[in-house]
Coordinates of C-alpha atoms in Angstrom, one line a residue:
X1 CA -0.1 -0.1 -0.1
X2 CA 1.2 3.9 -0.6
X3 CA 0.8 6.4 1.5
X4 CA 2.0 9.1 -1.3
X5 CA 2.0 9.3 -4.8
X6 CA 4.3 7.7 -7.1
X7 CA 5.3 10.4 -10.3
X8 CA 3.6 7.5 -12.5
X9 CA 1.2 6.4 -10.8
X10 CA -1.3 5.5 -13.4
X11 CA -4.9 3.2 -11.5
X12 CA -6.1 1.2 -14.3
X13 CA -9.2 1.2 -12.1
X14 CA -10.9 2.3 -9.0
X15 CA -12.6 0.6 -6.1
X16 CA -14.8 1.5 -3.0
X17 CA -14.8 0.2 0.3
X18 CA -17.7 1.1 3.2
X19 CA -15.9 0.0 7.0
X20 CA -19.3 -0.8 8.6
X21 CA -19.4 -0.5 12.9
X22 CA -21.9 -2.2 14.4
X23 CA -23.0 -0.7 18.5
X24 CA -20.3 -2.6 20.0
X25 CA -17.5 -0.6 17.3
X26 CA -16.8 -3.8 15.9
X27 CA -15.7 -4.1 12.5
X28 CA -17.4 -6.2 9.7
X29 CA -14.4 -7.9 7.7
X30 CA -13.8 -11.0 5.9
X31 CA -13.4 -14.0 6.8
X32 CA -10.4 -15.6 5.0
X33 CA -10.8 -18.9 3.5
X34 CA -7.0 -19.9 4.0
X35 CA -4.0 -18.9 6.0
X36 CA -2.5 -16.9 2.8
X37 CA -5.2 -14.4 3.0
X38 CA -6.0 -11.0 4.9
X39 CA -9.1 -10.0 6.0
X40 CA -9.9 -7.0 4.5
X41 CA -13.1 -4.3 4.1
X42 CA -16.2 -5.3 2.1
X43 CA -15.0 -3.9 -1.3
X44 CA -16.7 -3.2 -5.2
X45 CA -15.0 -2.0 -8.3
X46 CA -16.8 1.2 -9.0
X47 CA -18.7 0.8 -12.7
X48 CA -19.0 3.1 -15.6
X49 CA -21.6 5.7 -14.8
X50 CA -21.5 4.6 -11.5
X51 CA -19.7 6.9 -7.8
X52 CA -16.9 5.9 -6.0
X53 CA -19.6 6.1 -2.5
X54 CA -22.4 4.4 -4.4
X55 CA -19.7 1.4 -5.5
X56 CA -19.0 1.2 -1.6
X57 CA -22.8 1.5 -0.1
X58 CA -23.7 -1.7 -2.6
X59 CA -20.7 -3.5 -1.3
X60 CA -21.7 -2.8 2.4
X61 CA -25.2 -4.0 1.6
X62 CA -24.1 -7.3 0.1
X63 CA -21.8 -7.8 3.5
X64 CA -24.3 -6.6 6.4
X65 CA -27.1 -7.9 4.0
X66 CA -29.3 -4.5 4.8
X67 CA -30.3 -1.7 2.9
X68 CA -27.1 0.8 2.9
X69 CA -28.1 4.1 1.6
X70 CA -25.2 5.6 0.0
X71 CA -25.5 9.2 1.6
X72 CA -25.5 8.2 4.8
X73 CA -21.5 7.2 4.3
X74 CA -19.4 9.0 5.7
X75 CA -15.7 9.7 3.5
X76 CA -13.2 8.0 5.3
X77 CA -10.2 7.8 2.9
X78 CA -8.1 7.8 -0.4
X79 CA -5.6 4.6 -1.0
X80 CA -2.9 3.9 -3.5
X81 CA -2.7 0.7 -3.8
X82 CA 0.1 -1.3 -5.7
X83 CA -0.2 -4.5 -8.6
X84 CA -1.0 -7.0 -6.5
X85 CA 0.5 -10.5 -6.4
X86 CA -1.6 -12.0 -8.6
X87 CA -0.8 -10.6 -11.8
X88 CA -3.9 -7.5 -10.9
X89 CA -2.9 -3.7 -11.4
X90 CA -2.5 -1.2 -9.3
X91 CA -5.7 1.0 -8.3
X92 CA -6.9 3.8 -6.1
X93 CA -9.2 2.8 -3.3
X94 CA -12.0 5.4 -2.1
X95 CA -13.3 4.5 1.8
X96 CA -16.3 5.7 3.4
X97 CA -17.9 4.6 6.8
X98 CA -20.9 3.2 7.8
X99 CA -22.2 2.8 11.5
X100 CA -25.3 0.9 11.5
X101 CA -28.2 2.3 14.4
X102 CA -30.3 0.7 16.7
X103 CA -33.0 -2.4 15.2
X104 CA -32.9 -6.0 14.3
X105 CA -30.6 -6.7 11.1
X106 CA -29.1 -10.2 9.7
X107 CA -26.3 -12.5 10.1
X108 CA -23.4 -10.7 7.9
X109 CA -23.1 -12.7 4.6
X110 CA -21.0 -15.5 3.7
X111 CA -17.1 -15.0 5.0
X112 CA -17.8 -12.1 7.0
X113 CA -17.3 -11.9 10.3
X114 CA -17.3 -9.3 12.9
X115 CA -14.7 -8.4 15.0
X116 CA -13.5 -5.5 17.2
X117 CA -10.6 -3.5 16.3
X118 CA -8.7 -4.4 18.8
X119 CA -8.6 -7.6 18.8
X120 CA -6.9 -7.8 15.8
X121 CA -2.9 -7.4 14.6
X122 CA -1.3 -6.0 11.3
X123 CA -0.5 -9.1 10.3
X124 CA -4.2 -10.4 10.1
X125 CA -5.4 -7.7 8.3
X126 CA -4.8 -7.1 4.7
X127 CA -2.4 -3.3 4.9
X128 CA -5.5 -1.0 3.4
X129 CA -7.4 -2.3 6.1
X130 CA -5.2 -2.4 8.7
X131 CA -4.2 1.3 7.7
X132 CA -7.5 2.1 7.9
X133 CA -8.2 0.8 11.4
X134 CA -5.2 2.0 12.5
X135 CA -4.1 5.7 11.4
X136 CA -8.1 6.9 10.0
X137 CA -10.8 5.1 11.8
X138 CA -9.0 7.1 15.1
X139 CA -9.8 10.6 13.6
X140 CA -13.2 9.5 12.3
X141 CA -14.0 8.3 15.6
X142 CA -12.5 11.8 17.6
X143 CA -14.8 13.4 15.1
X144 CA -17.8 11.9 16.1
X145 CA -17.2 12.2 19.4
X146 CA -18.6 15.9 19.6
X147 CA -21.8 16.7 21.1
X148 CA -23.2 18.2 18.2
X149 CA -25.1 16.4 14.8
X150 CA -22.8 14.8 11.7
X151 CA -22.6 16.5 8.5
X152 CA -25.4 15.3 6.9
X153 CA -27.9 15.4 10.5
X154 CA -26.4 18.7 10.5
X155 CA -27.5 19.5 6.7
X156 CA -31.3 18.0 7.2
X157 CA -31.9 19.6 10.6
X158 CA -31.0 23.1 8.3
X159 CA -33.5 22.0 5.8
X160 CA -35.9 21.3 8.1
X161 CA -35.6 24.6 10.0
X162 CA -35.6 26.8 6.9
X163 CA -37.4 25.5 4.0
X164 CA -39.7 27.0 3.0
X165 CA -37.9 30.7 2.1
X166 CA -40.7 31.4 -0.5
X167 CA -40.0 35.7 0.2
X168 CA -36.8 35.7 -0.8
X169 CA -36.8 34.2 -3.7
X170 CA -36.3 36.7 -7.2
X171 CA -36.9 36.3 -10.5
X172 CA -33.6 36.6 -12.0
X173 CA -32.0 34.8 -15.7
X174 CA -29.8 32.3 -13.5
X175 CA -25.8 31.4 -15.3
X176 CA -26.0 29.3 -18.4
X177 CA -23.6 26.7 -17.1
X178 CA -21.2 26.8 -13.5
X179 CA -18.3 24.7 -13.4
X180 CA -17.4 23.3 -10.1
X181 CA -14.6 21.0 -8.8
X182 CA -11.1 20.6 -7.0
X183 CA -8.6 22.4 -7.3
X184 CA -6.9 22.6 -10.3
X185 CA -8.3 20.1 -12.1
X186 CA -8.7 22.7 -15.5
X187 CA -11.4 25.0 -14.7
X188 CA -10.2 28.7 -15.7
X189 CA -8.3 26.6 -17.9
X190 CA -11.4 25.8 -19.9
X191 CA -13.5 28.5 -18.6
X192 CA -10.5 31.2 -20.6
X193 CA -10.6 29.0 -23.7
X194 CA -14.5 28.4 -24.1
X195 CA -15.0 32.4 -23.5
X196 CA -11.6 32.7 -26.4
X197 CA -14.0 31.0 -28.8
X198 CA -17.2 32.3 -28.0
X199 CA -17.1 35.7 -27.3
X200 CA -20.9 36.6 -26.6
X201 CA -20.5 34.7 -23.6
X202 CA -19.9 36.5 -20.3
X203 CA -17.0 34.2 -18.6
X204 CA -17.9 35.2 -14.6
X205 CA -14.4 34.2 -12.7
X206 CA -13.5 33.1 -9.7
X207 CA -13.1 35.7 -7.2
X208 CA -10.1 36.4 -5.6
X209 CA -10.3 36.7 -1.3
X210 CA -10.5 39.9 0.6
X211 CA -7.1 41.3 0.9
X212 CA -6.3 43.3 4.4
X213 CA -3.6 45.5 5.4
X214 CA -0.3 45.1 3.0
X215 CA 0.3 41.9 1.3
X216 CA -1.8 38.9 0.2
X217 CA -3.5 38.7 3.5
X218 CA -6.8 36.9 4.3
X219 CA -8.7 34.6 6.0
X220 CA -7.8 31.8 3.6
X221 CA -3.9 32.6 3.7
X222 CA -4.3 32.7 7.4
X223 CA -6.4 29.4 7.4
X224 CA -3.1 27.5 5.2
X225 CA -0.8 29.1 7.5
X226 CA -1.8 27.1 10.2
X227 CA -4.5 29.4 11.8
X228 CA -7.4 27.6 13.3
X229 CA -9.3 30.3 14.4
X230 CA -9.6 31.8 10.7
X231 CA -11.0 28.6 9.1
X232 CA -14.4 29.7 9.9
X233 CA -14.0 33.2 8.6
X234 CA -12.8 31.7 5.8
X235 CA -15.8 30.5 4.7
X236 CA -18.0 32.6 5.6
X237 CA -16.3 35.2 3.3
X238 CA -16.3 33.1 0.5
X239 CA -19.7 32.0 0.9
X240 CA -19.9 36.1 0.2
X241 CA -18.1 36.3 -2.4
X242 CA -19.8 33.9 -4.2
X243 CA -22.8 35.6 -4.1
X244 CA -21.1 37.8 -5.8
X245 CA -19.8 35.6 -8.0
X246 CA -23.5 34.9 -8.9
X247 CA -25.5 38.1 -8.7
X248 CA -23.1 39.1 -11.4
X249 CA -24.4 36.6 -13.8
X250 CA -27.0 35.9 -16.5
X251 CA -28.3 33.6 -18.9
X252 CA -25.4 34.0 -21.7
X253 CA -23.0 34.0 -18.6
X254 CA -20.4 30.6 -18.4
X255 CA -19.1 30.9 -14.0
X256 CA -15.8 29.5 -12.6
X257 CA -17.2 27.9 -9.5
X258 CA -20.3 29.6 -7.3
X259 CA -21.7 28.8 -3.8
X260 CA -21.9 25.3 -4.0
X261 CA -18.0 25.4 -4.4
X262 CA -17.8 27.2 -1.2
X263 CA -19.9 24.3 0.2
X264 CA -17.9 21.4 -0.8
X265 CA -14.6 23.3 1.0
X266 CA -16.8 23.8 3.8
X267 CA -17.6 20.0 4.1
X268 CA -13.7 19.0 3.5
X269 CA -13.1 21.6 6.4
X270 CA -15.3 19.5 8.5
X271 CA -15.0 16.0 8.0
X272 CA -11.2 17.0 8.3
X273 CA -11.7 18.6 11.6
X274 CA -10.8 22.2 11.0
X275 CA -14.2 23.2 11.8
X276 CA -16.4 22.2 14.5
X277 CA -19.8 20.3 14.2
X278 CA -20.5 23.9 15.6
X279 CA -19.0 26.1 12.9
X280 CA -20.4 23.6 10.6
X281 CA -23.9 23.8 11.7
X282 CA -23.8 27.6 10.9
X283 CA -22.0 27.6 8.1
X284 CA -24.5 25.2 6.1
X285 CA -27.4 27.5 7.7
X286 CA -26.0 30.6 6.2
X287 CA -25.4 28.3 2.6
X288 CA -28.7 26.9 2.4
X289 CA -30.5 30.3 3.5
X290 CA -28.5 31.8 0.9
X291 CA -29.6 29.5 -2.3
X292 CA -32.9 29.4 -1.3
X293 CA -32.3 33.0 -2.6
X294 CA -30.6 32.2 -5.6
X295 CA -31.6 30.4 -8.9
X296 CA -30.3 27.7 -9.9
X297 CA -28.3 27.8 -12.9
X298 CA -29.1 25.9 -16.8
X299 CA -27.1 22.9 -15.9
X300 CA -23.5 22.4 -13.6
X301 CA -20.6 20.6 -15.4
X302 CA -18.4 18.6 -12.7
X303 CA -15.2 18.2 -13.5
X304 CA -13.3 15.5 -11.6
X305 CA -9.9 13.9 -12.6
X306 CA -8.0 11.5 -10.0
X307 CA -5.8 12.2 -7.1
X308 CA -3.0 12.2 -8.5
X309 CA -3.4 13.6 -11.6
X310 CA -4.5 16.6 -9.8
X311 CA -1.5 16.6 -7.4
X312 CA 0.7 16.3 -10.3
X313 CA -0.8 19.6 -12.1
X314 CA -0.5 21.6 -8.9
X315 CA 3.2 20.4 -8.6
X316 CA 3.9 21.9 -11.8
X317 CA 2.3 25.1 -11.2
X318 CA 3.7 25.4 -8.2
X319 CA 1.4 27.8 -6.2
X320 CA 2.1 29.2 -3.1
X321 CA -0.7 28.7 -1.1
X322 CA -1.5 24.9 -2.5
X323 CA 2.7 24.1 -1.3
X324 CA 0.5 22.4 1.7
X325 CA -1.8 20.7 0.3
X326 CA -1.5 16.7 0.7
X327 CA -2.6 14.1 -1.6
X328 CA -4.8 12.8 1.5
X329 CA -6.6 16.4 1.5
X330 CA -7.5 16.8 -2.3
X331 CA -9.0 13.6 -2.3
X332 CA -11.1 14.6 0.4
X333 CA -11.8 18.0 -1.5
X334 CA -12.8 15.6 -4.5
X335 CA -15.2 13.3 -2.8
X336 CA -16.7 16.6 -1.4
X337 CA -17.2 17.9 -4.7
X338 CA -18.7 14.9 -6.1
X339 CA -21.5 15.1 -3.1
X340 CA -22.7 18.3 -3.6
X341 CA -22.7 17.4 -7.5
X342 CA -25.0 14.8 -6.2
X343 CA -27.2 16.8 -4.2
X344 CA -27.1 19.7 -7.0
X345 CA -28.5 16.5 -9.7
X346 CA -31.9 16.0 -8.0
X347 CA -32.4 20.0 -9.5
X348 CA -30.4 20.4 -12.2
X349 CA -29.0 18.9 -15.5
X350 CA -25.2 17.9 -14.0
X351 CA -23.2 16.8 -16.2
X352 CA -19.8 14.7 -14.5
X353 CA -16.5 15.4 -17.3
X354 CA -13.7 13.2 -15.7
X355 CA -9.9 15.0 -17.2
X356 CA -7.6 12.8 -16.2
X357 CA -6.5 11.3 -19.6
X358 CA -8.7 14.2 -21.8
X359 CA -6.6 16.3 -23.3
X360 CA -7.7 20.4 -22.5
X361 CA -9.1 19.9 -26.6
X362 CA -11.2 17.1 -25.7
X363 CA -12.0 18.6 -22.3
X364 CA -13.1 22.0 -24.4
X365 CA -14.9 20.0 -27.3
X366 CA -17.1 18.0 -24.3
X367 CA -17.9 21.3 -22.5
X368 CA -19.2 22.6 -25.8
X369 CA -21.6 19.9 -26.3
X370 CA -23.1 20.6 -22.8
X371 CA -23.0 24.7 -24.1
X372 CA -24.9 23.5 -27.0
X373 CA -27.5 20.7 -25.0
X374 CA -28.0 23.2 -22.2
X375 CA -29.1 25.9 -24.6
X376 CA -31.4 23.9 -26.3
X377 CA -33.2 23.1 -22.6
X378 CA -36.0 23.3 -21.2
X379 CA -35.7 25.8 -18.3
X380 CA -34.7 24.5 -14.5
X381 CA -36.6 22.3 -12.2
X382 CA -39.1 25.0 -10.3
X383 CA -37.4 24.5 -6.7
X384 CA -40.4 24.5 -2.9
X385 CA -39.1 28.1 -2.6
X386 CA -41.2 29.1 -6.4
X387 CA -43.5 26.7 -5.7
X388 CA -44.6 27.6 -2.2
X389 CA -44.2 31.3 -3.7
X390 CA -46.5 30.9 -6.1
X391 CA -49.2 29.4 -4.3
X392 CA -49.0 32.2 -1.6
X393 CA -49.5 34.7 -4.3

C-alpha cells in the first residue's frame, strides 16, 4: 500500500470499500478462507456511470444483508494500491464508513465476520484495511465524539428549520453553465478557452479573497498558514464572494465556481476537523438560506480528475497556497465535490467530465457540447421555494 503518490502512478481502475461499525464498535471484515489471505473491508469495483460512494454502499449492503443508503456514508480516506501478487494492476481505493443504527439486523453475508479492532493484529489484515483501522478510524471517531450532529444530520436539520423561504425567491436569469471541481482540475483554463472561442459568452471569473493590510493577507491565507481560528471566517467570507459571483451572472454566462464550491470546501474542512460540528452547522444554515434566494443555473459541469493527476498539476504550477495540500486532503475535497454534484443533480442537470486522461482540446469539445445542450433544454426545475411562493400569490 502506498501512502504517497509516486511520479508515474496511473491506476487502471477504481475500487470503493466500506468500513461498517456496529453498536459495539466492531468492524465487519471478510473471514479469509485460507491462511494465506488476509481479512479486508467489503469492497466493489466502481462501474462506469457509478460513483465510489454508490459502489461502497452496494458492497456494504451485500456484506451486512441490509440496505445501506449511499448518502449516509461518511468519507474516510483514499488510498493507492500497487500491483498485486496475482497479476492485478494498481488501483485507487476510496473508503467510506457506515455506523449501523439501532434495530434488528440479519447475520452478515458469507465469509463476513464482526471483529473488534483491538483484537486484530496487523498480520491478520490486508494492508489497506490495517491502515484504515489504525490511522484513519481514530480520526473519524474523534469527530463523531463531539456532542453536535454529524454533517448529513446537520444539513437535514438546517433544511427543516429554513424551508420553505418563498419571500426570498427572486425571478432573475440564472447562469447558463456553472463549472465545479477540485483545485487544479482545469476549470479556469477550460472557461478561458471557451470564452476565447465564444466572445458573446460572459465569463464570470473566480473572485480572489479580500486582502487585509499589506500583502496577500486574508482569512484563506491565514488558515493555510495554520491559524485554525480563521477556518470559519474563511468559509463565511468565501460564501459571500461566491454569492457576489452568482449575482453578477446572466443567462449567457459561464461561471467559474459558485456558492456550491464553498459548500464542498466547508464539508472537507468539517470532515478533516478544521471546522467543529457547531461551526459547520452555523455555516450550512447560512449557505442554505442564501441558496434559497438564488435561482439555480441552467446546468452544472462537474469537472473531475484522479487525485494523482491533480497533485501532479499542482506541483507543476507551484502556487504558494497549494504547497501545503496533501493527496489525502485533495482526495477529500474531490469526494466533497462529488457529493455536492450529486445533491445538485436532483434540481438541475449535472454533467460529469473526468479530465484525468483527456487533453484540454477534448475537455473543451465535451464542454461545448454541454453548452449547446443546455441552450436548447427547457428551464431548470422549479424549486420548493418558488412553488411555495406561487401557492401564496
